[in-house]
Amino acid sequence: MHGHPAPTALISGAAAGIGAAFAKALAADGYRLILVDRNREGLQAVAARLGGEIETITADLATEADIARVEARCREGVDLLVNNAGFGHPTEFLHTSIEAEIAMSKLHMEAVLRFTIAALPGMIERGRGGVINTGSVLGFFPSSTYSASKAWVINFSQSAAVKARPHGVTVTVLCPGFTRTEFHDTAGMNMTGIPGFLWLDADTLAAAALRDWRKGKAVSIPGWQNKTITALSRLLPMRLILRIHSGGGKRSLREATRP
Ligand SMILES: NC(=O)c1ccc[n+]([C@@H]2O[C@H](COP(=O)([O-])OP(=O)(O)OC[C@H]3O[C@@H](n4cnc5c(N)ncnc54)[C@H](OP(=O)(O)O)[C@@H]3O)[C@@H](O)[C@H]2O)c1
C-alpha cells in the first residue's frame, strides 16, 4: 500500500434507485463503500455488480435498534455520509396508519439527524469529507407529511452546512424531482401522466449531486426542470400553491379525506 487509504462512503437506501447510483459513482471514484438498506438481496446484488471489497449492513432505519447500529458505524468514522433511504405513502396522511407515519419520520428525520450528528465531528476534526442528504423538490411545497419531512431535511442540511463549512466539510442537500427508480412503484403511485421531459435518470442525478457536493454547494437541484419547479415555490403566491395541491380548490379537505 502507498499513499492515503481510500476514503469511505456510507450510503443508505443503496439497494436500489438513487442510492445504488451513488454507490456506482463512488465506487468508480475509488471510495470504499459501506452500503446500508433493509433489502438484503438488493444490497448483495449491488455489491456483487460493483465487485471489490464492499461492506453491507442490512438495517431497517425506521427501527431504534438498527438506527443505533448504523449510528455507531457513522461514529467510527466515514468520509462521506449519504443519507438517502426514503419512501412515499400510497395514501393521504389522514388515511395512513400512524405507525407508517412514524416509520417515515424515523427514516426521513431521526435517522438523518442521528447519522449526521454521529459522523460530522470526526469530519470536522479531520477537516475534510461531508454529508449528502436526499431531500426532494417537494420539500419546497406544502403537500403532505412526505413533503413536510423533506422540508425538514432541506432546512436541517442547510443549518449543518453553515456549521461545517468553516472546517472544510461540505453538507449538501440533494433535491431530486421525478427520477426513474423503484420509488413510485413501491408507493403504489401511477406516474403515467407525468411527461417524459420531467424525468431524470438516477445516474445523471447522482453524478450532478456529487459535482455540486465537490463544489461545496449547500443545495443541489439537478436538471433545469427541477430548478424551474423549485423557483416556482418562491415566485407563486402560497395561496395558489395550496390550491394546486388540494386538487385545484375543487375538493374540500373533508372530501379529500373521504375513504
Ligand atoms: N424517485 C423520485 O422521483 C424521488 C424524488 C424526490 C426524492 N426522492 C428521494 O430519493 C431517495 C431515494 O429514493 P429512490 O427514488 O431511489 O427510491 P427506491 O428506488 O425505492 O430506493 C429506496 C431504497 O431505500 C430502501 N428503504 C426504504 N425504507 C427503508 C428503511 N426503513 N430502512 C432501510 N432502507 C429503506 C428501499 O428498500 P425497499 O425496496 O425494501 O423499500 C430501497 O432499497 C428517497 O429519500 C426519496 O424520498 C426520490
Short mmCIF file of C-alpha atoms and ligand atoms in Angstrom, two decimals:
data_model
loop_
_atom_site.label_atom_id
_atom_site.label_comp_id
_atom_site.label_asym_id
_atom_site.label_seq_id
_atom_site.Cartn_x
_atom_site.Cartn_y
_atom_site.Cartn_z
CA MET A 1 0.00 0.00 0.00
CA HIS A 2 1.15 3.51 -0.67
CA GLY A 3 -0.31 6.96 -0.21
CA HIS A 4 -3.56 7.59 1.70
CA PRO A 5 -6.08 4.82 2.31
CA ALA A 6 -9.20 5.07 0.12
CA PRO A 7 -11.90 7.32 1.58
CA THR A 8 -15.03 5.60 2.86
CA ALA A 9 -18.64 6.37 1.91
CA LEU A 10 -21.69 5.11 3.82
CA ILE A 11 -24.84 5.17 1.68
CA SER A 12 -28.34 4.39 2.96
CA GLY A 13 -31.02 3.07 0.62
CA ALA A 14 -28.20 1.69 -1.52
CA ALA A 15 -30.03 -1.43 -2.76
CA ALA A 16 -31.99 0.45 -5.42
CA GLY A 17 -32.57 3.67 -7.31
CA ILE A 18 -30.66 6.81 -6.35
CA GLY A 19 -28.67 5.08 -3.55
CA ALA A 20 -27.44 2.37 -5.95
CA ALA A 21 -26.48 5.12 -8.42
CA PHE A 22 -24.45 6.87 -5.71
CA ALA A 23 -22.76 3.53 -4.92
CA LYS A 24 -21.80 3.03 -8.59
CA ALA A 25 -20.43 6.56 -8.98
CA LEU A 26 -18.47 6.50 -5.71
CA ALA A 27 -17.02 3.03 -6.43
CA ALA A 28 -15.76 4.42 -9.76
CA ASP A 29 -14.21 7.33 -7.82
CA GLY A 30 -12.26 4.86 -5.63
CA TYR A 31 -14.33 5.06 -2.44
CA ARG A 32 -14.55 2.12 -0.05
CA LEU A 33 -18.29 1.52 0.27
CA ILE A 34 -20.50 0.76 3.25
CA LEU A 35 -23.94 0.05 1.79
CA VAL A 36 -26.99 0.14 4.05
CA ASP A 37 -30.55 -0.94 3.18
CA ARG A 38 -33.36 -3.06 4.59
CA ASN A 39 -33.42 -5.08 1.34
CA ARG A 40 -30.69 -7.70 1.91
CA GLU A 41 -30.93 -9.34 -1.55
CA GLY A 42 -30.89 -5.97 -3.29
CA LEU A 43 -27.82 -4.91 -1.31
CA GLN A 44 -25.98 -8.12 -2.18
CA ALA A 45 -26.88 -7.74 -5.85
CA VAL A 46 -25.50 -4.17 -5.92
CA ALA A 47 -22.32 -5.25 -4.09
CA ALA A 48 -21.82 -8.19 -6.49
CA ARG A 49 -22.35 -5.95 -9.51
CA LEU A 50 -19.79 -3.40 -8.33
CA GLY A 51 -17.25 -6.00 -7.15
CA GLY A 52 -14.32 -5.30 -4.83
CA GLU A 53 -14.44 -5.10 -1.06
CA ILE A 54 -17.81 -3.72 -0.01
CA GLU A 55 -19.29 -3.73 3.50
CA THR A 56 -23.06 -4.25 3.59
CA ILE A 57 -25.34 -3.57 6.56
CA THR A 58 -28.90 -4.86 6.39
CA ALA A 59 -30.87 -2.46 8.55
CA ASP A 60 -34.42 -1.15 8.81
CA LEU A 61 -33.76 2.51 9.54
CA ALA A 62 -37.25 3.01 10.90
CA THR A 63 -36.37 0.92 13.99
CA GLU A 64 -34.43 2.05 17.07
CA ALA A 65 -32.07 -0.95 17.19
CA ASP A 66 -30.99 -0.61 13.54
CA ILE A 67 -30.71 3.19 13.68
CA ALA A 68 -28.43 2.79 16.73
CA ARG A 69 -26.29 0.19 14.90
CA VAL A 70 -25.71 2.39 11.85
CA GLU A 71 -25.26 5.47 14.07
CA ALA A 72 -22.39 3.64 15.84
CA ARG A 73 -20.84 2.83 12.43
CA CYS A 74 -21.03 6.53 11.47
CA ARG A 75 -19.33 7.49 14.76
CA GLU A 76 -16.42 5.11 13.97
CA GLY A 77 -15.66 7.48 11.09
CA VAL A 78 -16.73 7.81 7.46
CA ASP A 79 -15.51 10.34 4.90
CA LEU A 80 -18.79 10.74 3.05
CA LEU A 81 -22.22 10.01 4.51
CA VAL A 82 -25.13 9.77 2.05
CA ASN A 83 -28.47 9.74 3.90
CA ASN A 84 -30.69 8.66 1.06
CA ALA A 85 -33.16 5.91 2.10
CA GLY A 86 -36.75 7.05 1.83
CA PHE A 87 -40.24 6.12 0.67
CA GLY A 88 -43.65 7.61 -0.07
CA HIS A 89 -47.07 6.68 1.31
CA PRO A 90 -49.69 5.34 -1.13
CA THR A 91 -52.42 7.27 0.75
CA GLU A 92 -53.00 10.80 2.06
CA PHE A 93 -51.94 11.28 5.66
CA LEU A 94 -55.41 11.09 7.20
CA HIS A 95 -55.74 7.64 5.60
CA THR A 96 -52.27 6.45 6.54
CA SER A 97 -51.68 4.46 9.72
CA ILE A 98 -49.88 6.34 12.46
CA GLU A 99 -47.30 3.50 12.50
CA ALA A 100 -46.47 4.16 8.85
CA GLU A 101 -46.23 7.91 9.53
CA ILE A 102 -43.88 7.34 12.48
CA ALA A 103 -41.77 4.98 10.34
CA MET A 104 -41.44 7.76 7.75
CA SER A 105 -40.47 10.36 10.33
CA LYS A 106 -37.90 8.00 11.85
CA LEU A 107 -36.35 7.21 8.45
CA HIS A 108 -36.52 10.69 6.89
CA MET A 109 -35.73 12.71 10.02
CA GLU A 110 -34.45 10.79 13.07
CA ALA A 111 -32.00 8.58 11.14
CA VAL A 112 -30.72 11.57 9.12
CA LEU A 113 -30.31 13.63 12.30
CA ARG A 114 -28.53 10.91 14.28
CA PHE A 115 -26.20 9.75 11.49
CA THR A 116 -25.22 13.32 10.63
CA ILE A 117 -24.51 14.20 14.26
CA ALA A 118 -22.54 10.94 14.67
CA ALA A 119 -20.41 11.47 11.54
CA LEU A 120 -19.78 15.25 11.48
CA PRO A 121 -17.44 15.69 14.50
CA GLY A 122 -14.86 13.27 13.00
CA MET A 123 -15.06 15.02 9.64
CA ILE A 124 -14.63 18.42 11.28
CA GLU A 125 -11.62 17.14 13.24
CA ARG A 126 -10.02 15.80 10.03
CA GLY A 127 -11.01 18.95 8.12
CA ARG A 128 -12.46 17.05 5.14
CA GLY A 129 -15.35 14.94 3.94
CA GLY A 130 -19.03 15.65 4.19
CA VAL A 131 -22.66 14.64 4.05
CA ILE A 132 -25.21 14.43 1.25
CA ASN A 133 -28.84 14.22 2.41
CA THR A 134 -31.53 13.33 -0.13
CA GLY A 135 -34.43 15.75 0.19
CA SER A 136 -36.90 16.43 -2.63
CA VAL A 137 -38.18 19.35 -4.69
CA LEU A 138 -41.45 18.57 -2.87
CA GLY A 139 -39.74 19.81 0.30
CA PHE A 140 -40.25 23.34 -1.09
CA PHE A 141 -44.05 22.82 -1.32
CA PRO A 142 -46.51 22.04 1.48
CA SER A 143 -48.33 18.96 0.15
CA SER A 144 -48.13 16.04 2.60
CA THR A 145 -46.28 14.51 5.53
CA TYR A 146 -43.74 13.38 2.91
CA SER A 147 -43.11 16.97 1.78
CA ALA A 148 -43.00 18.11 5.43
CA SER A 149 -40.30 15.53 6.24
CA LYS A 150 -38.29 16.60 3.18
CA ALA A 151 -38.67 20.29 4.17
CA TRP A 152 -37.06 19.28 7.47
CA VAL A 153 -34.21 17.56 5.57
CA ILE A 154 -33.60 20.71 3.48
CA ASN A 155 -33.71 23.08 6.46
CA PHE A 156 -31.56 20.86 8.74
CA SER A 157 -28.98 20.21 6.00
CA GLN A 158 -28.59 23.93 5.29
CA SER A 159 -28.12 24.58 9.03
CA ALA A 160 -25.49 21.83 9.24
CA ALA A 161 -23.80 23.17 6.07
CA VAL A 162 -23.26 26.57 7.72
CA LYS A 163 -21.66 24.95 10.81
CA ALA A 164 -19.47 22.55 8.81
CA ARG A 165 -18.23 24.86 6.04
CA PRO A 166 -15.61 26.81 8.08
CA HIS A 167 -13.94 23.44 8.86
CA GLY A 168 -13.61 22.38 5.22
CA VAL A 169 -16.56 19.98 5.47
CA THR A 170 -19.47 20.20 2.99
CA VAL A 171 -23.07 19.27 3.78
CA THR A 172 -25.25 19.21 0.66
CA VAL A 173 -28.97 18.54 0.37
CA LEU A 174 -29.89 16.86 -2.91
CA CYS A 175 -33.39 17.80 -4.11
CA PRO A 176 -34.50 15.38 -6.84
CA GLY A 177 -37.65 15.84 -8.87
CA PHE A 178 -39.15 12.96 -10.88
CA THR A 179 -36.40 10.34 -11.01
CA ARG A 180 -36.70 6.90 -12.60
CA THR A 181 -36.31 4.44 -9.68
CA GLU A 182 -38.49 1.94 -7.80
CA PHE A 183 -39.86 4.74 -5.58
CA HIS A 184 -43.24 5.27 -7.30
CA ASP A 185 -43.99 1.54 -7.76
CA THR A 186 -43.20 0.93 -4.08
CA ALA A 187 -45.57 3.77 -3.11
CA GLY A 188 -48.25 2.45 -5.49
CA MET A 189 -48.28 5.71 -7.49
CA ASN A 190 -49.45 5.83 -11.11
CA MET A 191 -46.99 8.12 -12.91
CA THR A 192 -48.18 7.59 -16.50
CA GLY A 193 -49.47 11.18 -16.69
CA ILE A 194 -46.07 12.73 -15.97
CA PRO A 195 -44.44 13.88 -19.24
CA GLY A 196 -41.13 12.31 -20.17
CA PHE A 197 -39.15 15.56 -20.21
CA LEU A 198 -39.70 15.99 -16.45
CA TRP A 199 -37.81 12.78 -15.60
CA LEU A 200 -34.11 12.32 -14.84
CA ASP A 201 -32.32 9.01 -14.54
CA ALA A 202 -30.69 8.11 -11.23
CA ASP A 203 -27.12 8.02 -12.61
CA THR A 204 -27.40 11.55 -14.03
CA LEU A 205 -28.88 12.76 -10.75
CA ALA A 206 -26.19 11.17 -8.54
CA ALA A 207 -23.37 12.48 -10.78
CA ALA A 208 -24.79 16.03 -10.59
CA ALA A 209 -25.19 15.77 -6.80
CA LEU A 210 -21.58 14.65 -6.38
CA ARG A 211 -20.38 17.51 -8.63
CA ASP A 212 -22.32 20.02 -6.52
CA TRP A 213 -21.04 18.46 -3.27
CA ARG A 214 -17.43 18.72 -4.50
CA LYS A 215 -18.04 22.37 -5.39
CA GLY A 216 -19.17 22.96 -1.80
CA LYS A 217 -22.81 23.75 -2.66
CA ALA A 218 -25.31 23.51 0.21
CA VAL A 219 -28.26 22.80 -2.11
CA SER A 220 -28.14 20.61 -5.22
CA ILE A 221 -31.11 20.72 -7.61
CA PRO A 222 -30.10 18.75 -10.72
CA GLY A 223 -31.92 19.43 -14.00
CA TRP A 224 -33.44 22.60 -15.45
CA GLN A 225 -36.91 21.11 -14.89
CA ASN A 226 -36.32 20.80 -11.16
CA LYS A 227 -34.66 24.22 -10.94
CA THR A 228 -37.77 25.72 -12.60
CA ILE A 229 -40.20 23.85 -10.31
CA THR A 230 -38.21 24.95 -7.25
CA ALA A 231 -38.13 28.57 -8.45
CA LEU A 232 -41.96 28.46 -8.71
CA SER A 233 -42.12 27.72 -4.98
CA ARG A 234 -40.56 31.17 -4.40
CA LEU A 235 -42.46 33.01 -7.15
CA LEU A 236 -46.05 31.75 -6.82
CA PRO A 237 -48.25 33.01 -4.01
CA MET A 238 -48.69 30.39 -1.25
CA ARG A 239 -52.49 30.55 -1.68
CA LEU A 240 -52.13 29.34 -5.28
CA ILE A 241 -49.65 26.58 -4.35
CA LEU A 242 -52.05 25.28 -1.70
CA ARG A 243 -54.95 25.37 -4.22
CA ILE A 244 -52.95 23.34 -6.75
CA HIS A 245 -52.06 20.75 -4.09
CA SER A 246 -55.65 20.43 -2.91
CA GLY A 247 -56.79 19.49 -6.44
CA GLY A 248 -57.45 22.93 -7.93
CA GLY A 249 -59.53 24.01 -4.95
CA LYS A 250 -62.46 21.85 -6.13
CA ARG A 251 -62.26 19.37 -3.29
CA SER A 252 -62.65 20.48 0.30
CA LEU A 253 -60.44 18.90 2.97
CA ARG A 254 -63.44 16.86 4.10
CA GLU A 255 -63.94 15.49 0.58
CA ALA A 256 -60.23 14.85 0.16
CA THR A 257 -60.18 12.82 3.35
CA ARG A 258 -63.15 10.59 2.50
CA PRO A 259 -62.06 6.98 2.06
N1 LIG B 1 -37.57 8.80 -7.28
C1 LIG B 1 -38.00 10.03 -7.17
O1 LIG B 1 -38.71 10.55 -8.07
C2 LIG B 1 -37.61 10.85 -5.96
C3 LIG B 1 -37.92 12.22 -5.98
C4 LIG B 1 -37.57 13.01 -4.89
C5 LIG B 1 -36.92 12.44 -3.81
N2 LIG B 1 -36.64 11.10 -3.80
C6 LIG B 1 -35.94 10.56 -2.61
O2 LIG B 1 -34.81 9.84 -3.04
C7 LIG B 1 -34.44 8.87 -2.06
C8 LIG B 1 -34.17 7.54 -2.73
O3 LIG B 1 -35.36 7.10 -3.35
P1 LIG B 1 -35.38 6.25 -4.70
O4 LIG B 1 -36.17 7.01 -5.67
O5 LIG B 1 -34.01 5.78 -5.04
O6 LIG B 1 -36.33 5.02 -4.21
P2 LIG B 1 -36.16 3.42 -4.32
O7 LIG B 1 -35.76 3.04 -5.71
O8 LIG B 1 -37.45 2.90 -3.78
O9 LIG B 1 -34.96 3.09 -3.33
C9 LIG B 1 -35.05 3.34 -1.95
C10 LIG B 1 -34.30 2.27 -1.17
O10 LIG B 1 -34.42 2.60 0.24
C11 LIG B 1 -34.83 1.43 0.93
N3 LIG B 1 -35.56 1.71 2.15
C12 LIG B 1 -36.85 2.13 2.27
N4 LIG B 1 -37.21 2.19 3.56
C13 LIG B 1 -36.12 1.81 4.28
C14 LIG B 1 -35.88 1.63 5.67
N5 LIG B 1 -36.84 1.82 6.59
N6 LIG B 1 -34.64 1.24 6.08
C15 LIG B 1 -33.67 0.99 5.15
N7 LIG B 1 -33.86 1.11 3.84
C16 LIG B 1 -35.06 1.51 3.39
C17 LIG B 1 -35.72 0.71 -0.07
O11 LIG B 1 -35.91 -0.63 0.31
P3 LIG B 1 -37.30 -1.39 -0.10
O12 LIG B 1 -37.17 -1.75 -1.54
O13 LIG B 1 -37.34 -2.56 0.83
O14 LIG B 1 -38.44 -0.42 0.15
C18 LIG B 1 -34.93 0.88 -1.36
O15 LIG B 1 -33.93 -0.11 -1.50
C19 LIG B 1 -35.60 8.86 -1.05
O16 LIG B 1 -35.24 9.59 0.10
C20 LIG B 1 -36.74 9.56 -1.79
O17 LIG B 1 -37.64 10.18 -0.90
C21 LIG B 1 -36.98 10.31 -4.86
#
